[in-house]
mmCIF file with all atom_site columns, C-alpha atoms in Angstrom:
data_model
loop_
_atom_site.group_PDB
_atom_site.id
_atom_site.type_symbol
_atom_site.label_atom_id
_atom_site.label_alt_id
_atom_site.label_comp_id
_atom_site.label_asym_id
_atom_site.label_entity_id
_atom_site.label_seq_id
_atom_site.pdbx_PDB_ins_code
_atom_site.Cartn_x
_atom_site.Cartn_y
_atom_site.Cartn_z
_atom_site.occupancy
_atom_site.B_iso_or_equiv
_atom_site.pdbx_formal_charge
_atom_site.auth_seq_id
_atom_site.auth_comp_id
_atom_site.auth_asym_id
_atom_site.auth_atom_id
_atom_site.pdbx_PDB_model_num
ATOM 1   C CA . UNK A 1 1   ? 0.000  0.000  0.000   1.00 0.00 ? 2   UNK A CA 1
ATOM 2   C CA . UNK A 1 2   ? 1.322  3.434  -0.942  1.00 0.00 ? 3   UNK A CA 1
ATOM 3   C CA . UNK A 1 3   ? 2.147  5.745  1.932   1.00 0.00 ? 4   UNK A CA 1
ATOM 4   C CA . UNK A 1 4   ? 0.163  9.003  2.076   1.00 0.00 ? 5   UNK A CA 1
ATOM 5   C CA . UNK A 1 5   ? 2.139  12.178 2.782   1.00 0.00 ? 6   UNK A CA 1
ATOM 6   C CA . UNK A 1 6   ? 0.235  15.314 3.724   1.00 0.00 ? 7   UNK A CA 1
ATOM 7   C CA . UNK A 1 7   ? 2.341  18.006 2.090   1.00 0.00 ? 8   UNK A CA 1
ATOM 8   C CA . UNK A 1 8   ? 2.086  21.770 2.686   1.00 0.00 ? 9   UNK A CA 1
ATOM 9   C CA . UNK A 1 9   ? 1.300  23.833 -0.418  1.00 0.00 ? 10  UNK A CA 1
ATOM 10  C CA . UNK A 1 10  ? 0.032  27.272 -1.351  1.00 0.00 ? 11  UNK A CA 1
ATOM 11  C CA . UNK A 1 11  ? -2.312 28.122 -4.209  1.00 0.00 ? 12  UNK A CA 1
ATOM 12  C CA . UNK A 1 12  ? -0.033 26.171 -6.589  1.00 0.00 ? 13  UNK A CA 1
ATOM 13  C CA . UNK A 1 13  ? -0.131 22.516 -5.554  1.00 0.00 ? 14  UNK A CA 1
ATOM 14  C CA . UNK A 1 14  ? 2.947  21.844 -7.703  1.00 0.00 ? 15  UNK A CA 1
ATOM 15  C CA . UNK A 1 15  ? 5.152  24.013 -5.451  1.00 0.00 ? 16  UNK A CA 1
ATOM 16  C CA . UNK A 1 16  ? 5.273  22.363 -2.007  1.00 0.00 ? 17  UNK A CA 1
ATOM 17  C CA . UNK A 1 17  ? 7.530  24.455 0.187   1.00 0.00 ? 18  UNK A CA 1
ATOM 18  C CA . UNK A 1 18  ? 7.592  23.207 3.780   1.00 0.00 ? 19  UNK A CA 1
ATOM 19  C CA . UNK A 1 19  ? 11.117 22.419 5.033   1.00 0.00 ? 20  UNK A CA 1
ATOM 20  C CA . UNK A 1 20  ? 9.717  19.698 7.269   1.00 0.00 ? 21  UNK A CA 1
ATOM 21  C CA . UNK A 1 21  ? 7.755  18.044 4.472   1.00 0.00 ? 22  UNK A CA 1
ATOM 22  C CA . UNK A 1 22  ? 10.861 18.100 2.305   1.00 0.00 ? 23  UNK A CA 1
ATOM 23  C CA . UNK A 1 23  ? 12.751 16.236 5.043   1.00 0.00 ? 24  UNK A CA 1
ATOM 24  C CA . UNK A 1 24  ? 10.095 13.546 4.915   1.00 0.00 ? 25  UNK A CA 1
ATOM 25  C CA . UNK A 1 25  ? 10.037 13.381 1.106   1.00 0.00 ? 26  UNK A CA 1
ATOM 26  C CA . UNK A 1 26  ? 13.791 12.859 1.064   1.00 0.00 ? 27  UNK A CA 1
ATOM 27  C CA . UNK A 1 27  ? 13.541 10.259 3.832   1.00 0.00 ? 28  UNK A CA 1
ATOM 28  C CA . UNK A 1 28  ? 10.890 8.303  1.934   1.00 0.00 ? 29  UNK A CA 1
ATOM 29  C CA . UNK A 1 29  ? 12.991 8.418  -1.239  1.00 0.00 ? 30  UNK A CA 1
ATOM 30  C CA . UNK A 1 30  ? 16.081 7.349  0.710   1.00 0.00 ? 31  UNK A CA 1
ATOM 31  C CA . UNK A 1 31  ? 14.168 4.291  1.916   1.00 0.00 ? 32  UNK A CA 1
ATOM 32  C CA . UNK A 1 32  ? 12.873 3.618  -1.596  1.00 0.00 ? 33  UNK A CA 1
ATOM 33  C CA . UNK A 1 33  ? 9.269  3.893  -0.456  1.00 0.00 ? 34  UNK A CA 1
ATOM 34  C CA . UNK A 1 34  ? 6.501  5.019  -2.785  1.00 0.00 ? 35  UNK A CA 1
ATOM 35  C CA . UNK A 1 35  ? 4.351  7.834  -1.465  1.00 0.00 ? 36  UNK A CA 1
ATOM 36  C CA . UNK A 1 36  ? 1.337  9.782  -2.670  1.00 0.00 ? 37  UNK A CA 1
ATOM 37  C CA . UNK A 1 37  ? 1.382  13.454 -1.758  1.00 0.00 ? 38  UNK A CA 1
ATOM 38  C CA . UNK A 1 38  ? -1.828 14.949 -0.409  1.00 0.00 ? 39  UNK A CA 1
ATOM 39  C CA . UNK A 1 39  ? -1.653 18.711 -1.065  1.00 0.00 ? 40  UNK A CA 1
ATOM 40  C CA . UNK A 1 40  ? -2.577 20.474 2.160   1.00 0.00 ? 41  UNK A CA 1
ATOM 41  C CA . UNK A 1 41  ? -2.943 24.214 2.808   1.00 0.00 ? 42  UNK A CA 1
ATOM 42  C CA . UNK A 1 42  ? -2.457 25.916 6.163   1.00 0.00 ? 43  UNK A CA 1
ATOM 43  C CA . UNK A 1 43  ? -6.172 26.079 6.972   1.00 0.00 ? 44  UNK A CA 1
ATOM 44  C CA . UNK A 1 44  ? -6.602 22.403 6.108   1.00 0.00 ? 45  UNK A CA 1
ATOM 45  C CA . UNK A 1 45  ? -3.909 21.141 8.496   1.00 0.00 ? 46  UNK A CA 1
ATOM 46  C CA . UNK A 1 46  ? -6.206 20.922 11.562  1.00 0.00 ? 47  UNK A CA 1
ATOM 47  C CA . UNK A 1 47  ? -8.440 18.494 9.626   1.00 0.00 ? 48  UNK A CA 1
ATOM 48  C CA . UNK A 1 48  ? -5.656 16.093 8.589   1.00 0.00 ? 49  UNK A CA 1
ATOM 49  C CA . UNK A 1 49  ? -6.342 12.564 9.840   1.00 0.00 ? 50  UNK A CA 1
ATOM 50  C CA . UNK A 1 50  ? -8.929 13.782 12.325  1.00 0.00 ? 51  UNK A CA 1
ATOM 51  C CA . UNK A 1 51  ? -6.741 16.541 13.742  1.00 0.00 ? 52  UNK A CA 1
ATOM 52  C CA . UNK A 1 52  ? -3.807 14.335 14.732  1.00 0.00 ? 53  UNK A CA 1
ATOM 53  C CA . UNK A 1 53  ? -1.333 17.233 14.529  1.00 0.00 ? 54  UNK A CA 1
ATOM 54  C CA . UNK A 1 54  ? -1.193 21.015 14.390  1.00 0.00 ? 55  UNK A CA 1
ATOM 55  C CA . UNK A 1 55  ? 1.492  20.792 11.708  1.00 0.00 ? 56  UNK A CA 1
ATOM 56  C CA . UNK A 1 56  ? 2.519  18.720 8.701   1.00 0.00 ? 57  UNK A CA 1
ATOM 57  C CA . UNK A 1 57  ? 4.134  16.469 7.605   1.00 0.00 ? 58  UNK A CA 1
ATOM 58  C CA . UNK A 1 58  ? 1.831  13.676 8.588   1.00 0.00 ? 59  UNK A CA 1
ATOM 59  C CA . UNK A 1 59  ? 1.997  10.256 6.951   1.00 0.00 ? 60  UNK A CA 1
ATOM 60  C CA . UNK A 1 60  ? -0.428 7.365  6.825   1.00 0.00 ? 61  UNK A CA 1
ATOM 61  C CA . UNK A 1 61  ? 1.179  3.985  6.272   1.00 0.00 ? 62  UNK A CA 1
ATOM 62  C CA . UNK A 1 62  ? -1.650 1.469  6.254   1.00 0.00 ? 63  UNK A CA 1
ATOM 63  C CA . UNK A 1 63  ? -3.263 1.749  9.698   1.00 0.00 ? 64  UNK A CA 1
ATOM 64  C CA . UNK A 1 64  ? -0.368 3.738  11.154  1.00 0.00 ? 65  UNK A CA 1
ATOM 65  C CA . UNK A 1 65  ? -0.477 7.552  11.255  1.00 0.00 ? 66  UNK A CA 1
ATOM 66  C CA . UNK A 1 66  ? 2.697  9.411  12.226  1.00 0.00 ? 67  UNK A CA 1
ATOM 67  C CA . UNK A 1 67  ? 3.213  13.165 12.618  1.00 0.00 ? 68  UNK A CA 1
ATOM 68  C CA . UNK A 1 68  ? 6.438  15.238 12.801  1.00 0.00 ? 69  UNK A CA 1
ATOM 69  C CA . UNK A 1 69  ? 9.324  14.795 10.382  1.00 0.00 ? 70  UNK A CA 1
ATOM 70  C CA . UNK A 1 70  ? 11.766 13.395 12.946  1.00 0.00 ? 71  UNK A CA 1
ATOM 71  C CA . UNK A 1 71  ? 9.217  10.951 14.333  1.00 0.00 ? 72  UNK A CA 1
ATOM 72  C CA . UNK A 1 72  ? 8.407  9.882  10.779  1.00 0.00 ? 73  UNK A CA 1
ATOM 73  C CA . UNK A 1 73  ? 12.085 9.219  10.038  1.00 0.00 ? 74  UNK A CA 1
ATOM 74  C CA . UNK A 1 74  ? 12.403 7.132  13.196  1.00 0.00 ? 75  UNK A CA 1
ATOM 75  C CA . UNK A 1 75  ? 9.271  5.209  12.245  1.00 0.00 ? 76  UNK A CA 1
ATOM 76  C CA . UNK A 1 76  ? 10.516 4.534  8.710   1.00 0.00 ? 77  UNK A CA 1
ATOM 77  C CA . UNK A 1 77  ? 13.814 3.149  9.973   1.00 0.00 ? 78  UNK A CA 1
ATOM 78  C CA . UNK A 1 78  ? 12.032 0.924  12.488  1.00 0.00 ? 79  UNK A CA 1
ATOM 79  C CA . UNK A 1 79  ? 9.272  -0.247 10.135  1.00 0.00 ? 80  UNK A CA 1
ATOM 80  C CA . UNK A 1 80  ? 11.555 -0.872 7.144   1.00 0.00 ? 81  UNK A CA 1
ATOM 81  C CA . UNK A 1 81  ? 14.900 -2.003 8.610   1.00 0.00 ? 82  UNK A CA 1
ATOM 82  C CA . UNK A 1 82  ? 15.806 -3.935 5.460   1.00 0.00 ? 83  UNK A CA 1
ATOM 83  C CA . UNK A 1 83  ? 15.957 -0.696 3.461   1.00 0.00 ? 84  UNK A CA 1
ATOM 84  C CA . UNK A 1 84  ? 18.801 1.876  3.578   1.00 0.00 ? 85  UNK A CA 1
ATOM 85  C CA . UNK A 1 85  ? 19.143 3.369  7.036   1.00 0.00 ? 86  UNK A CA 1
ATOM 86  C CA . UNK A 1 86  ? 18.372 7.023  7.745   1.00 0.00 ? 87  UNK A CA 1
ATOM 87  C CA . UNK A 1 87  ? 20.463 7.154  10.915  1.00 0.00 ? 88  UNK A CA 1
ATOM 88  C CA . UNK A 1 88  ? 23.058 4.352  10.840  1.00 0.00 ? 89  UNK A CA 1
ATOM 89  C CA . UNK A 1 89  ? 22.535 3.503  14.500  1.00 0.00 ? 90  UNK A CA 1
ATOM 90  C CA . UNK A 1 90  ? 21.810 5.202  17.809  1.00 0.00 ? 91  UNK A CA 1
ATOM 91  C CA . UNK A 1 91  ? 24.729 7.587  17.420  1.00 0.00 ? 92  UNK A CA 1
ATOM 92  C CA . UNK A 1 92  ? 23.302 8.753  14.116  1.00 0.00 ? 93  UNK A CA 1
ATOM 93  C CA . UNK A 1 93  ? 19.950 9.429  15.751  1.00 0.00 ? 94  UNK A CA 1
ATOM 94  C CA . UNK A 1 94  ? 21.633 11.539 18.425  1.00 0.00 ? 95  UNK A CA 1
ATOM 95  C CA . UNK A 1 95  ? 23.665 13.407 15.792  1.00 0.00 ? 96  UNK A CA 1
ATOM 96  C CA . UNK A 1 96  ? 20.527 14.061 13.733  1.00 0.00 ? 97  UNK A CA 1
ATOM 97  C CA . UNK A 1 97  ? 18.711 15.411 16.786  1.00 0.00 ? 98  UNK A CA 1
ATOM 98  C CA . UNK A 1 98  ? 21.557 17.867 17.345  1.00 0.00 ? 99  UNK A CA 1
ATOM 99  C CA . UNK A 1 99  ? 21.541 18.885 13.684  1.00 0.00 ? 100 UNK A CA 1
ATOM 100 C CA . UNK A 1 100 ? 17.789 19.413 13.840  1.00 0.00 ? 101 UNK A CA 1
ATOM 101 C CA . UNK A 1 101 ? 18.065 21.740 16.829  1.00 0.00 ? 102 UNK A CA 1
ATOM 102 C CA . UNK A 1 102 ? 20.968 23.614 15.209  1.00 0.00 ? 103 UNK A CA 1
ATOM 103 C CA . UNK A 1 103 ? 19.050 24.003 11.959  1.00 0.00 ? 104 UNK A CA 1
ATOM 104 C CA . UNK A 1 104 ? 15.854 25.205 13.598  1.00 0.00 ? 105 UNK A CA 1
ATOM 105 C CA . UNK A 1 105 ? 17.673 27.659 15.864  1.00 0.00 ? 106 UNK A CA 1
ATOM 106 C CA . UNK A 1 106 ? 20.254 28.891 13.336  1.00 0.00 ? 107 UNK A CA 1
ATOM 107 C CA . UNK A 1 107 ? 18.977 28.436 9.782   1.00 0.00 ? 108 UNK A CA 1
ATOM 108 C CA . UNK A 1 108 ? 15.189 28.568 10.043  1.00 0.00 ? 109 UNK A CA 1
ATOM 109 C CA . UNK A 1 109 ? 14.847 31.957 11.784  1.00 0.00 ? 110 UNK A CA 1
ATOM 110 C CA . UNK A 1 110 ? 16.805 33.801 9.107   1.00 0.00 ? 111 UNK A CA 1
ATOM 111 C CA . UNK A 1 111 ? 15.181 32.066 6.138   1.00 0.00 ? 112 UNK A CA 1
ATOM 112 C CA . UNK A 1 112 ? 11.788 32.793 7.652   1.00 0.00 ? 113 UNK A CA 1
ATOM 113 C CA . UNK A 1 113 ? 12.576 36.519 7.747   1.00 0.00 ? 114 UNK A CA 1
ATOM 114 C CA . UNK A 1 114 ? 13.915 36.383 4.179   1.00 0.00 ? 115 UNK A CA 1
ATOM 115 C CA . UNK A 1 115 ? 10.875 34.636 2.734   1.00 0.00 ? 116 UNK A CA 1
ATOM 116 C CA . UNK A 1 116 ? 7.898  35.941 4.743   1.00 0.00 ? 117 UNK A CA 1
ATOM 117 C CA . UNK A 1 117 ? 6.362  38.144 2.059   1.00 0.00 ? 118 UNK A CA 1
ATOM 118 C CA . UNK A 1 118 ? 7.143  35.583 -0.656  1.00 0.00 ? 119 UNK A CA 1
ATOM 119 C CA . UNK A 1 119 ? 5.444  32.834 1.360   1.00 0.00 ? 120 UNK A CA 1
ATOM 120 C CA . UNK A 1 120 ? 2.464  35.127 1.865   1.00 0.00 ? 121 UNK A CA 1
ATOM 121 C CA . UNK A 1 121 ? 2.248  35.679 -1.882  1.00 0.00 ? 122 UNK A CA 1
ATOM 122 C CA . UNK A 1 122 ? 2.195  31.896 -2.472  1.00 0.00 ? 123 UNK A CA 1
ATOM 123 C CA . UNK A 1 123 ? -1.108 31.473 -0.620  1.00 0.00 ? 124 UNK A CA 1
ATOM 124 C CA . UNK A 1 124 ? -4.676 31.733 -1.846  1.00 0.00 ? 125 UNK A CA 1
ATOM 125 C CA . UNK A 1 125 ? -6.772 34.525 -0.322  1.00 0.00 ? 126 UNK A CA 1
ATOM 126 C CA . UNK A 1 126 ? -8.065 32.785 2.847   1.00 0.00 ? 127 UNK A CA 1
ATOM 127 C CA . UNK A 1 127 ? -4.690 31.229 3.616   1.00 0.00 ? 128 UNK A CA 1
ATOM 128 C CA . UNK A 1 128 ? -2.870 34.491 2.901   1.00 0.00 ? 129 UNK A CA 1
ATOM 129 C CA . UNK A 1 129 ? -5.075 36.237 5.461   1.00 0.00 ? 130 UNK A CA 1
ATOM 130 C CA . UNK A 1 130 ? -4.369 33.492 7.990   1.00 0.00 ? 131 UNK A CA 1
ATOM 131 C CA . UNK A 1 131 ? -0.635 33.572 7.274   1.00 0.00 ? 132 UNK A CA 1
ATOM 132 C CA . UNK A 1 132 ? -0.381 37.349 7.663   1.00 0.00 ? 133 UNK A CA 1
ATOM 133 C CA . UNK A 1 133 ? -2.342 37.405 10.909  1.00 0.00 ? 134 UNK A CA 1
ATOM 134 C CA . UNK A 1 134 ? -0.450 34.461 12.401  1.00 0.00 ? 135 UNK A CA 1
ATOM 135 C CA . UNK A 1 135 ? 3.036  35.646 11.475  1.00 0.00 ? 136 UNK A CA 1
ATOM 136 C CA . UNK A 1 136 ? 2.436  39.294 12.379  1.00 0.00 ? 137 UNK A CA 1
ATOM 137 C CA . UNK A 1 137 ? 1.306  38.188 15.828  1.00 0.00 ? 138 UNK A CA 1
ATOM 138 C CA . UNK A 1 138 ? 4.446  36.056 16.104  1.00 0.00 ? 139 UNK A CA 1
ATOM 139 C CA . UNK A 1 139 ? 6.850  38.808 15.069  1.00 0.00 ? 140 UNK A CA 1
ATOM 140 C CA . UNK A 1 140 ? 4.962  41.757 16.512  1.00 0.00 ? 141 UNK A CA 1
ATOM 141 C CA . UNK A 1 141 ? 5.247  43.739 13.268  1.00 0.00 ? 142 UNK A CA 1
ATOM 142 C CA . UNK A 1 142 ? 4.129  43.761 9.657   1.00 0.00 ? 143 UNK A CA 1
ATOM 143 C CA . UNK A 1 143 ? 5.577  41.113 7.339   1.00 0.00 ? 144 UNK A CA 1
ATOM 144 C CA . UNK A 1 144 ? 7.105  43.820 5.189   1.00 0.00 ? 145 UNK A CA 1
ATOM 145 C CA . UNK A 1 145 ? 8.904  45.312 8.194   1.00 0.00 ? 146 UNK A CA 1
ATOM 146 C CA . UNK A 1 146 ? 10.382 41.928 9.108   1.00 0.00 ? 147 UNK A CA 1
ATOM 147 C CA . UNK A 1 147 ? 11.660 41.310 5.584   1.00 0.00 ? 148 UNK A CA 1
ATOM 148 C CA . UNK A 1 148 ? 13.179 44.793 5.419   1.00 0.00 ? 149 UNK A CA 1
ATOM 149 C CA . UNK A 1 149 ? 16.015 43.605 7.681   1.00 0.00 ? 150 UNK A CA 1
ATOM 150 C CA . UNK A 1 150 ? 17.084 40.628 5.594   1.00 0.00 ? 151 UNK A CA 1
ATOM 151 C CA . UNK A 1 151 ? 20.068 42.273 3.875   1.00 0.00 ? 152 UNK A CA 1
ATOM 152 C CA . UNK A 1 152 ? 21.462 43.428 7.207   1.00 0.00 ? 153 UNK A CA 1
ATOM 153 C CA . UNK A 1 153 ? 21.119 39.930 8.623   1.00 0.00 ? 154 UNK A CA 1
ATOM 154 C CA . UNK A 1 154 ? 22.867 38.074 5.798   1.00 0.00 ? 155 UNK A CA 1
ATOM 155 C CA . UNK A 1 155 ? 26.506 38.368 7.016   1.00 0.00 ? 156 UNK A CA 1
ATOM 156 C CA . UNK A 1 156 ? 25.623 36.936 10.432  1.00 0.00 ? 157 UNK A CA 1
ATOM 157 C CA . UNK A 1 157 ? 23.674 34.120 8.790   1.00 0.00 ? 158 UNK A CA 1
ATOM 158 C CA . UNK A 1 158 ? 26.603 33.199 6.544   1.00 0.00 ? 159 UNK A CA 1
ATOM 159 C CA . UNK A 1 159 ? 28.976 33.243 9.511   1.00 0.00 ? 160 UNK A CA 1
ATOM 160 C CA . UNK A 1 160 ? 26.642 30.974 11.487  1.00 0.00 ? 161 UNK A CA 1
ATOM 161 C CA . UNK A 1 161 ? 26.930 28.345 8.730   1.00 0.00 ? 162 UNK A CA 1
ATOM 162 C CA . UNK A 1 162 ? 30.681 27.949 9.238   1.00 0.00 ? 163 UNK A CA 1
ATOM 163 C CA . UNK A 1 163 ? 30.369 24.690 11.237  1.00 0.00 ? 164 UNK A CA 1
ATOM 164 C CA . UNK A 1 164 ? 28.574 23.135 8.257   1.00 0.00 ? 165 UNK A CA 1
ATOM 165 C CA . UNK A 1 165 ? 31.071 24.595 5.797   1.00 0.00 ? 166 UNK A CA 1
ATOM 166 C CA . UNK A 1 166 ? 33.962 23.232 7.840   1.00 0.00 ? 167 UNK A CA 1
ATOM 167 C CA . UNK A 1 167 ? 32.395 19.771 8.138   1.00 0.00 ? 168 UNK A CA 1
ATOM 168 C CA . UNK A 1 168 ? 31.920 19.577 4.368   1.00 0.00 ? 169 UNK A CA 1
ATOM 169 C CA . UNK A 1 169 ? 35.635 20.177 3.911   1.00 0.00 ? 170 UNK A CA 1
ATOM 170 C CA . UNK A 1 170 ? 36.160 16.676 5.350   1.00 0.00 ? 171 UNK A CA 1
ATOM 171 C CA . UNK A 1 171 ? 33.347 14.729 3.729   1.00 0.00 ? 172 UNK A CA 1
ATOM 172 C CA . UNK A 1 172 ? 30.759 15.066 0.936   1.00 0.00 ? 173 UNK A CA 1
ATOM 173 C CA . UNK A 1 173 ? 27.726 14.797 3.234   1.00 0.00 ? 174 UNK A CA 1
ATOM 174 C CA . UNK A 1 174 ? 26.888 15.546 6.853   1.00 0.00 ? 175 UNK A CA 1
ATOM 175 C CA . UNK A 1 175 ? 26.344 11.799 7.187   1.00 0.00 ? 176 UNK A CA 1
ATOM 176 C CA . UNK A 1 176 ? 29.834 11.073 5.818   1.00 0.00 ? 177 UNK A CA 1
ATOM 177 C CA . UNK A 1 177 ? 30.407 9.465  2.442   1.00 0.00 ? 178 UNK A CA 1
ATOM 178 C CA . UNK A 1 178 ? 26.652 9.123  1.883   1.00 0.00 ? 179 UNK A CA 1
ATOM 179 C CA . UNK A 1 179 ? 23.645 11.144 3.075   1.00 0.00 ? 180 UNK A CA 1
ATOM 180 C CA . UNK A 1 180 ? 21.679 10.416 6.221   1.00 0.00 ? 181 UNK A CA 1
ATOM 181 C CA . UNK A 1 181 ? 18.620 12.075 7.723   1.00 0.00 ? 182 UNK A CA 1
ATOM 182 C CA . UNK A 1 182 ? 20.905 14.766 9.167   1.00 0.00 ? 183 UNK A CA 1
ATOM 183 C CA . UNK A 1 183 ? 21.554 15.914 5.582   1.00 0.00 ? 184 UNK A CA 1
ATOM 184 C CA . UNK A 1 184 ? 17.851 16.041 4.811   1.00 0.00 ? 185 UNK A CA 1
ATOM 185 C CA . UNK A 1 185 ? 17.228 18.241 7.850   1.00 0.00 ? 186 UNK A CA 1
ATOM 186 C CA . UNK A 1 186 ? 19.504 20.997 6.560   1.00 0.00 ? 187 UNK A CA 1
ATOM 187 C CA . UNK A 1 187 ? 18.525 20.353 2.952   1.00 0.00 ? 188 UNK A CA 1
ATOM 188 C CA . UNK A 1 188 ? 14.872 20.900 3.854   1.00 0.00 ? 189 UNK A CA 1
ATOM 189 C CA . UNK A 1 189 ? 15.637 24.312 5.309   1.00 0.00 ? 190 UNK A CA 1
ATOM 190 C CA . UNK A 1 190 ? 17.603 25.489 2.271   1.00 0.00 ? 191 UNK A CA 1
ATOM 191 C CA . UNK A 1 191 ? 15.075 23.951 -0.130  1.00 0.00 ? 192 UNK A CA 1
ATOM 192 C CA . UNK A 1 192 ? 12.385 25.984 1.644   1.00 0.00 ? 193 UNK A CA 1
ATOM 193 C CA . UNK A 1 193 ? 14.364 29.147 0.887   1.00 0.00 ? 194 UNK A CA 1
ATOM 194 C CA . UNK A 1 194 ? 15.067 28.062 -2.697  1.00 0.00 ? 195 UNK A CA 1
ATOM 195 C CA . UNK A 1 195 ? 11.416 27.415 -3.518  1.00 0.00 ? 196 UNK A CA 1
ATOM 196 C CA . UNK A 1 196 ? 9.838  30.276 -1.590  1.00 0.00 ? 197 UNK A CA 1
ATOM 197 C CA . UNK A 1 197 ? 12.073 33.244 -2.388  1.00 0.00 ? 198 UNK A CA 1
ATOM 198 C CA . UNK A 1 198 ? 14.416 34.488 -5.120  1.00 0.00 ? 199 UNK A CA 1
ATOM 199 C CA . UNK A 1 199 ? 16.587 36.107 -2.421  1.00 0.00 ? 200 UNK A CA 1
ATOM 200 C CA . UNK A 1 200 ? 20.132 34.803 -2.787  1.00 0.00 ? 201 UNK A CA 1
ATOM 201 C CA . UNK A 1 201 ? 21.235 33.106 0.422   1.00 0.00 ? 202 UNK A CA 1
ATOM 202 C CA . UNK A 1 202 ? 24.613 31.708 -0.689  1.00 0.00 ? 203 UNK A CA 1
ATOM 203 C CA . UNK A 1 203 ? 27.277 32.501 -3.276  1.00 0.00 ? 204 UNK A CA 1
ATOM 204 C CA . UNK A 1 204 ? 27.979 29.914 -5.966  1.00 0.00 ? 205 UNK A CA 1
ATOM 205 C CA . UNK A 1 205 ? 31.510 29.352 -4.683  1.00 0.00 ? 206 UNK A CA 1
ATOM 206 C CA . UNK A 1 206 ? 30.331 28.334 -1.224  1.00 0.00 ? 207 UNK A CA 1
ATOM 207 C CA . UNK A 1 207 ? 31.002 24.666 -0.398  1.00 0.00 ? 208 UNK A CA 1
ATOM 208 C CA . UNK A 1 208 ? 27.495 24.500 1.071   1.00 0.00 ? 209 UNK A CA 1
ATOM 209 C CA . UNK A 1 209 ? 26.109 25.205 -2.396  1.00 0.00 ? 210 UNK A CA 1
ATOM 210 C CA . UNK A 1 210 ? 28.055 22.271 -3.809  1.00 0.00 ? 211 UNK A CA 1
ATOM 211 C CA . UNK A 1 211 ? 26.656 20.024 -1.059  1.00 0.00 ? 212 UNK A CA 1
ATOM 212 C CA . UNK A 1 212 ? 23.144 21.364 -1.697  1.00 0.00 ? 213 UNK A CA 1
ATOM 213 C CA . UNK A 1 213 ? 23.482 20.617 -5.409  1.00 0.00 ? 214 UNK A CA 1
ATOM 214 C CA . UNK A 1 214 ? 24.499 17.054 -4.555  1.00 0.00 ? 215 UNK A CA 1
ATOM 215 C CA . UNK A 1 215 ? 21.385 16.759 -2.392  1.00 0.00 ? 216 UNK A CA 1
ATOM 216 C CA . UNK A 1 216 ? 19.179 18.125 -5.188  1.00 0.00 ? 217 UNK A CA 1
ATOM 217 C CA . UNK A 1 217 ? 20.514 15.331 -7.405  1.00 0.00 ? 218 UNK A CA 1
ATOM 218 C CA . UNK A 1 218 ? 19.773 12.552 -4.901  1.00 0.00 ? 219 UNK A CA 1
ATOM 219 C CA . UNK A 1 219 ? 17.068 9.943  -5.488  1.00 0.00 ? 220 UNK A CA 1
ATOM 220 C CA . UNK A 1 220 ? 16.536 10.734 -9.141  1.00 0.00 ? 221 UNK A CA 1
ATOM 221 C CA . UNK A 1 221 ? 16.680 14.485 -8.556  1.00 0.00 ? 222 UNK A CA 1
ATOM 222 C CA . UNK A 1 222 ? 13.397 14.792 -6.668  1.00 0.00 ? 223 UNK A CA 1
ATOM 223 C CA . UNK A 1 223 ? 14.604 18.050 -5.152  1.00 0.00 ? 224 UNK A CA 1
ATOM 224 C CA . UNK A 1 224 ? 14.769 19.566 -8.625  1.00 0.00 ? 225 UNK A CA 1
ATOM 225 C CA . UNK A 1 225 ? 11.194 18.657 -9.491  1.00 0.00 ? 226 UNK A CA 1
ATOM 226 C CA . UNK A 1 226 ? 10.195 22.032 -8.052  1.00 0.00 ? 227 UNK A CA 1
ATOM 227 C CA . UNK A 1 227 ? 12.003 24.926 -9.692  1.00 0.00 ? 228 UNK A CA 1
ATOM 228 C CA . UNK A 1 228 ? 13.684 27.654 -7.677  1.00 0.00 ? 229 UNK A CA 1
ATOM 229 C CA . UNK A 1 229 ? 11.687 30.850 -7.154  1.00 0.00 ? 230 UNK A CA 1
ATOM 230 C CA . UNK A 1 230 ? 12.219 33.248 -10.013 1.00 0.00 ? 231 UNK A CA 1
#
């Protein structure tokens, strides 16, 4: 039975953008598991699988429903141990948990400020209204005022990526010679920025860009199936 993946989209169902859903898509592809995407907009999330989660991704695998990208990755490794591992053992799980916290505390906040108005523009009218109200409450200011600071914040963002840059000087992937879920965590964040906004986060000569290009090519190039924002 094909796994169902509830995937966050805007008005264009062909441009899924959620960093967390992209983690799960890459994890499913890594395991070689077929999945059917269920396009889901912000206002539809509370209805997914009877309200099992306030966020997506959510998957249904037969009778099993799992929410949260990290929990999904753990489930996939446990349910399909004969397929390529996402963690390569308990140490890999611990490493991935660290990478997830680093990504969400270091990468996500800046990309969110970069892409806020672009993400708003990707929504249909009801979801755009929800998105503006929700995010303006979160930031305490208008979306446009948040985005106005993105140029000033870029040097600090690039400096904060130095641990990743340094790691990639030793190995082609965060997981070593081959990707693991830790790679998909950071990939998801940068893929979010790539799809949502034309703002240039990284220079072409950056080693992180070379790693990101390798990730885009993984699993038949599924990351490239959605074009970068123009």
